[in-house]
XYZ file of C-alpha atoms in Angstrom:
229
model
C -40.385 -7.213 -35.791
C -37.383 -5.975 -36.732
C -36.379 -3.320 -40.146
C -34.311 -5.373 -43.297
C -30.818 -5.689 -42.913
C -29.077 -3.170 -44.919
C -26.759 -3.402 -47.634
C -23.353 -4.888 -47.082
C -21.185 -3.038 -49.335
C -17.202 -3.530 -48.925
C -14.719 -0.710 -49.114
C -13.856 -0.915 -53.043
C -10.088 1.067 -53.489
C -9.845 5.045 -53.277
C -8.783 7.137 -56.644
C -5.353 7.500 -55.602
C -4.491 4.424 -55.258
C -4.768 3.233 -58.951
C -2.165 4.459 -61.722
C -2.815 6.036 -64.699
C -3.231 3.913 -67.495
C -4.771 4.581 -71.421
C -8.558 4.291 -71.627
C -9.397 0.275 -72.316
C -11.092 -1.241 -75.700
C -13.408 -4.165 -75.772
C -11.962 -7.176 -73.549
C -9.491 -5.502 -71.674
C -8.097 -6.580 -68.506
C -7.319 -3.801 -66.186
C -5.836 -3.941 -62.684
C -5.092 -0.976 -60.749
C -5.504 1.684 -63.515
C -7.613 5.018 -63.861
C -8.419 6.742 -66.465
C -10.792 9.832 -67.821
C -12.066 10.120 -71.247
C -14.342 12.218 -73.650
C -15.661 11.249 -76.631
C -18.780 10.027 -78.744
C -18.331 5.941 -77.759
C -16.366 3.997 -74.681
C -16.635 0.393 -75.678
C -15.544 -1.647 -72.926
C -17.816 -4.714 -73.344
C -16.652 -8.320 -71.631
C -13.647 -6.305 -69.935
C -12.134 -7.069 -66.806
C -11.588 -3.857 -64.601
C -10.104 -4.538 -60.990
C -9.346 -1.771 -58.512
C -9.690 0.858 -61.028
C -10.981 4.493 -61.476
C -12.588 5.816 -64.078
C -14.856 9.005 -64.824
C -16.222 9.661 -68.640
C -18.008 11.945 -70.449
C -19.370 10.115 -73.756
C -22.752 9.720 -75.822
C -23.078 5.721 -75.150
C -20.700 3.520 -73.067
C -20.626 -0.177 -73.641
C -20.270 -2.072 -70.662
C -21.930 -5.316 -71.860
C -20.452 -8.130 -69.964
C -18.121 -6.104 -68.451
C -16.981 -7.675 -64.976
C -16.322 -4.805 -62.146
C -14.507 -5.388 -59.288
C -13.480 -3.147 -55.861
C -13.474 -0.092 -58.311
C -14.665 3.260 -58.232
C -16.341 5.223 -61.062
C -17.947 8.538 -61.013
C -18.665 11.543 -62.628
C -20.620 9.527 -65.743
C -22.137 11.410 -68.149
C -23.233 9.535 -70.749
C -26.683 9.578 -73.324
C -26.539 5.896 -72.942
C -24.869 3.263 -70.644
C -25.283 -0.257 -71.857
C -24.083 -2.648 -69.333
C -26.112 -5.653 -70.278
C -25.595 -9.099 -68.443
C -22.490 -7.125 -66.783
C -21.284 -7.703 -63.016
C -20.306 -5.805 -60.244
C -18.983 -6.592 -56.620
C -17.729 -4.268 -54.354
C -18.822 -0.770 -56.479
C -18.662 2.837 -55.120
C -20.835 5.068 -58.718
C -20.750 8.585 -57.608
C -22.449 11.540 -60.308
C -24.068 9.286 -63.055
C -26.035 10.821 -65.315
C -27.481 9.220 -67.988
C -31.011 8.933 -69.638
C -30.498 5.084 -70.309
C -28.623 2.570 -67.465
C -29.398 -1.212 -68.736
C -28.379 -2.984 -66.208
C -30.526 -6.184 -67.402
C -29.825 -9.701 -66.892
C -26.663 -8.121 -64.895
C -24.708 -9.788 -61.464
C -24.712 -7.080 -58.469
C -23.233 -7.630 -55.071
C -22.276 -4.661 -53.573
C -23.198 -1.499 -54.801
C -23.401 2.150 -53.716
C -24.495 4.527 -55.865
C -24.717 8.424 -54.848
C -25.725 11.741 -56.238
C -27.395 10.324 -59.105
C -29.677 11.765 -62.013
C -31.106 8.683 -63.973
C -33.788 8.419 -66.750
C -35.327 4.613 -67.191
C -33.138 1.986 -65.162
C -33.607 -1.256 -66.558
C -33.016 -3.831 -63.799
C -35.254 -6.465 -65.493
C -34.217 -10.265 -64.564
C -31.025 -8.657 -62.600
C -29.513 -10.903 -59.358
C -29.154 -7.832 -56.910
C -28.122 -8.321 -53.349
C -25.940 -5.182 -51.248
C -27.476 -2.442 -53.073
C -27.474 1.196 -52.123
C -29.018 4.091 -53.799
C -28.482 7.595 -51.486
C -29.612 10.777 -53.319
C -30.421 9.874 -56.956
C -33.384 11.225 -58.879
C -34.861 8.462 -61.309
C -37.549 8.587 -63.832
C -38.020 4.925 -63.942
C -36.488 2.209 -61.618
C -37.928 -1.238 -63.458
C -37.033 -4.513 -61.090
C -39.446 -6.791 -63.358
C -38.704 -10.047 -62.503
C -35.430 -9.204 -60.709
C -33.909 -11.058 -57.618
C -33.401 -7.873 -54.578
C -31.580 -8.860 -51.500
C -30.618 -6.129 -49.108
C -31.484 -3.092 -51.039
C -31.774 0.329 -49.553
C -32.865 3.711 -50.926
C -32.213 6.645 -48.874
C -33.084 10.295 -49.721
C -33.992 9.230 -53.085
C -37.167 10.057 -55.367
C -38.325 7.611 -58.111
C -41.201 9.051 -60.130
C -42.062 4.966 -61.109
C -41.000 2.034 -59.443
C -41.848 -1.391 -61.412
C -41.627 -4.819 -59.318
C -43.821 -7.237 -61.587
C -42.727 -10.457 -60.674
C -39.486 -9.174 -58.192
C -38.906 -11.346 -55.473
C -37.347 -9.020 -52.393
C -35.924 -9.852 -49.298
C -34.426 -7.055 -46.945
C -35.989 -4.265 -49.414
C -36.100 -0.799 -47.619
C -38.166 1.947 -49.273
C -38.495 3.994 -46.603
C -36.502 6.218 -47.579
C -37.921 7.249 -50.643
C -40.130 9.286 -52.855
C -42.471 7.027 -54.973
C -44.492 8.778 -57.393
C -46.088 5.653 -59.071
C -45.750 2.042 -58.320
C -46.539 -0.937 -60.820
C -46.400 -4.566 -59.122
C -47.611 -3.528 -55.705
C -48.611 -6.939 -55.071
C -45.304 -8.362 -55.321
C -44.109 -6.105 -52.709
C -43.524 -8.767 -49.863
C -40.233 -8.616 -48.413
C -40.265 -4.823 -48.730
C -40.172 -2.512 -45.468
C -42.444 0.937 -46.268
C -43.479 3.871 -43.870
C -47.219 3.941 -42.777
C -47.433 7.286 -45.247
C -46.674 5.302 -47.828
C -48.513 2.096 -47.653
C -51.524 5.190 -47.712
C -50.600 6.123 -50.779
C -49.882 2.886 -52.299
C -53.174 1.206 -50.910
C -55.051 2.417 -54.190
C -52.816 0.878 -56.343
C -52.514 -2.370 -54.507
C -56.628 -2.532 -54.468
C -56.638 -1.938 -58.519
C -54.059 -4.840 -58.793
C -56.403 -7.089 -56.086
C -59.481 -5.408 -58.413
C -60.465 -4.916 -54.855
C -63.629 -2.200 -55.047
C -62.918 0.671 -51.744
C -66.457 2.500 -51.528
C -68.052 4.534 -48.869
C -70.164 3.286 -46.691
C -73.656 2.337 -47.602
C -76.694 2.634 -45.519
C -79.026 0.022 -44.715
C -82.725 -0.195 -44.800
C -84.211 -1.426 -41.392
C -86.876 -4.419 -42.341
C -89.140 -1.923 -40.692
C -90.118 0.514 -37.987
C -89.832 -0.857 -34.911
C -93.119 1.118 -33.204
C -94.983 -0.181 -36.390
C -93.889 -3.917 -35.613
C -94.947 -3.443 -31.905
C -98.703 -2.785 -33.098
């Protein structure tokens, strides 16, 4: 048998290439720009941003319905990042950090996020295929009821990983640290190492309400030199 295919990710534009431009409002269309801002609020809801670059440092940024395309964004520091229902195809994220990512509901094909340090992730209901986390720390990753195709996590630790209802194909794990796991039945389509299937066997038997006990010894009917009498 062979491992999942990994992620498929593109080569999205590098920071030079774009020209400077003025930070965007709500509906924008951007091509080729990049821009850095600071401030308490970025609303860039139902833009358009294509070959961009951008790097913030805000309390909330608005990304809801926001359509991303071959751009580049990184350092991120932001309290909240609302990106609701948004898309993105062909994504390098490099240094978010932010206590909040909603990413629910949202369109992902091609993704590569590094370097990461991320409270709850809300990937609930999300359509995710070329996904790649590589170094990011994350409280809480939550896939409920998400679609993952070709996701890989590399040198990563999650303390709580939520798949309820996911459906996975070409899901690697291997490659990171899961503290807690909720959904461990709907794991199929997910590559793990041996170590951790051990650790996650307890909390695939609670979901099965499968009792693990110790062996039990068994009363012989009775003593064989009595019988022979």
């Amino acid at each position: 048998m062979t491992g999942p295919h990994q992620p498929i990710l593109g080569f999205p534009g590098r920071q030079g290439d774009a020209e400077p431009g003025p930070p965007p409002g709500p509906g924008d269309v951007c091509d080729g720009q990049q821009w850095s801002i600071e401030g308490p609020t970025a609303d860039w809801s139902e833009g358009r941003f294509e070959g961009c670059y951008f790097a913030a440092e805000v309390q909330r940024l608005n990304l809801i319905g926001t359509r991303i395309v071959t751009s580049r964004l990184g350092p991120v520091r932001a309290d909240v990042i609302d990106a609701r229902g948004s898309s993105w195809r062909t994504v390098a994220a490099d240094q978010l950090h932010s206590a909040s990512l909603d990413l629910s509901e949202a369109t992902i094909s091609g993704l590569s996020v590094r370097g990461s340090r991320l409270g709850y992730v809300n990937l609930r209901a999300a359509q995710v295929a070329d996904l790649l986390l590589t170094g990011c720390l994350i409280d809480t990753l939550d896939c409920a009821d998400a679609e993952w195709e070709r996701v890989a996590l590399v040198d990563c630790r999650v303390r709580e990983l939520i798949v309820r209802r996911a459906r996975c194909r070409d899901v690697d794990l291997r490659g990171a640290e899961l503290s807690a796991l909720s959904g461990t039945s709907h794991l199929a389509g997910c590559a793990v190492t041996p170590a951790q299937w051990t650790d996650l066997s307890p909390s695939l038997a609670a979901e099965l309400r499968i009792m693990v006990l110790e062996p039990q010894g068994v009363d012989a009917p009775g003593d064989p030199d009595t019988l022979r009498e």
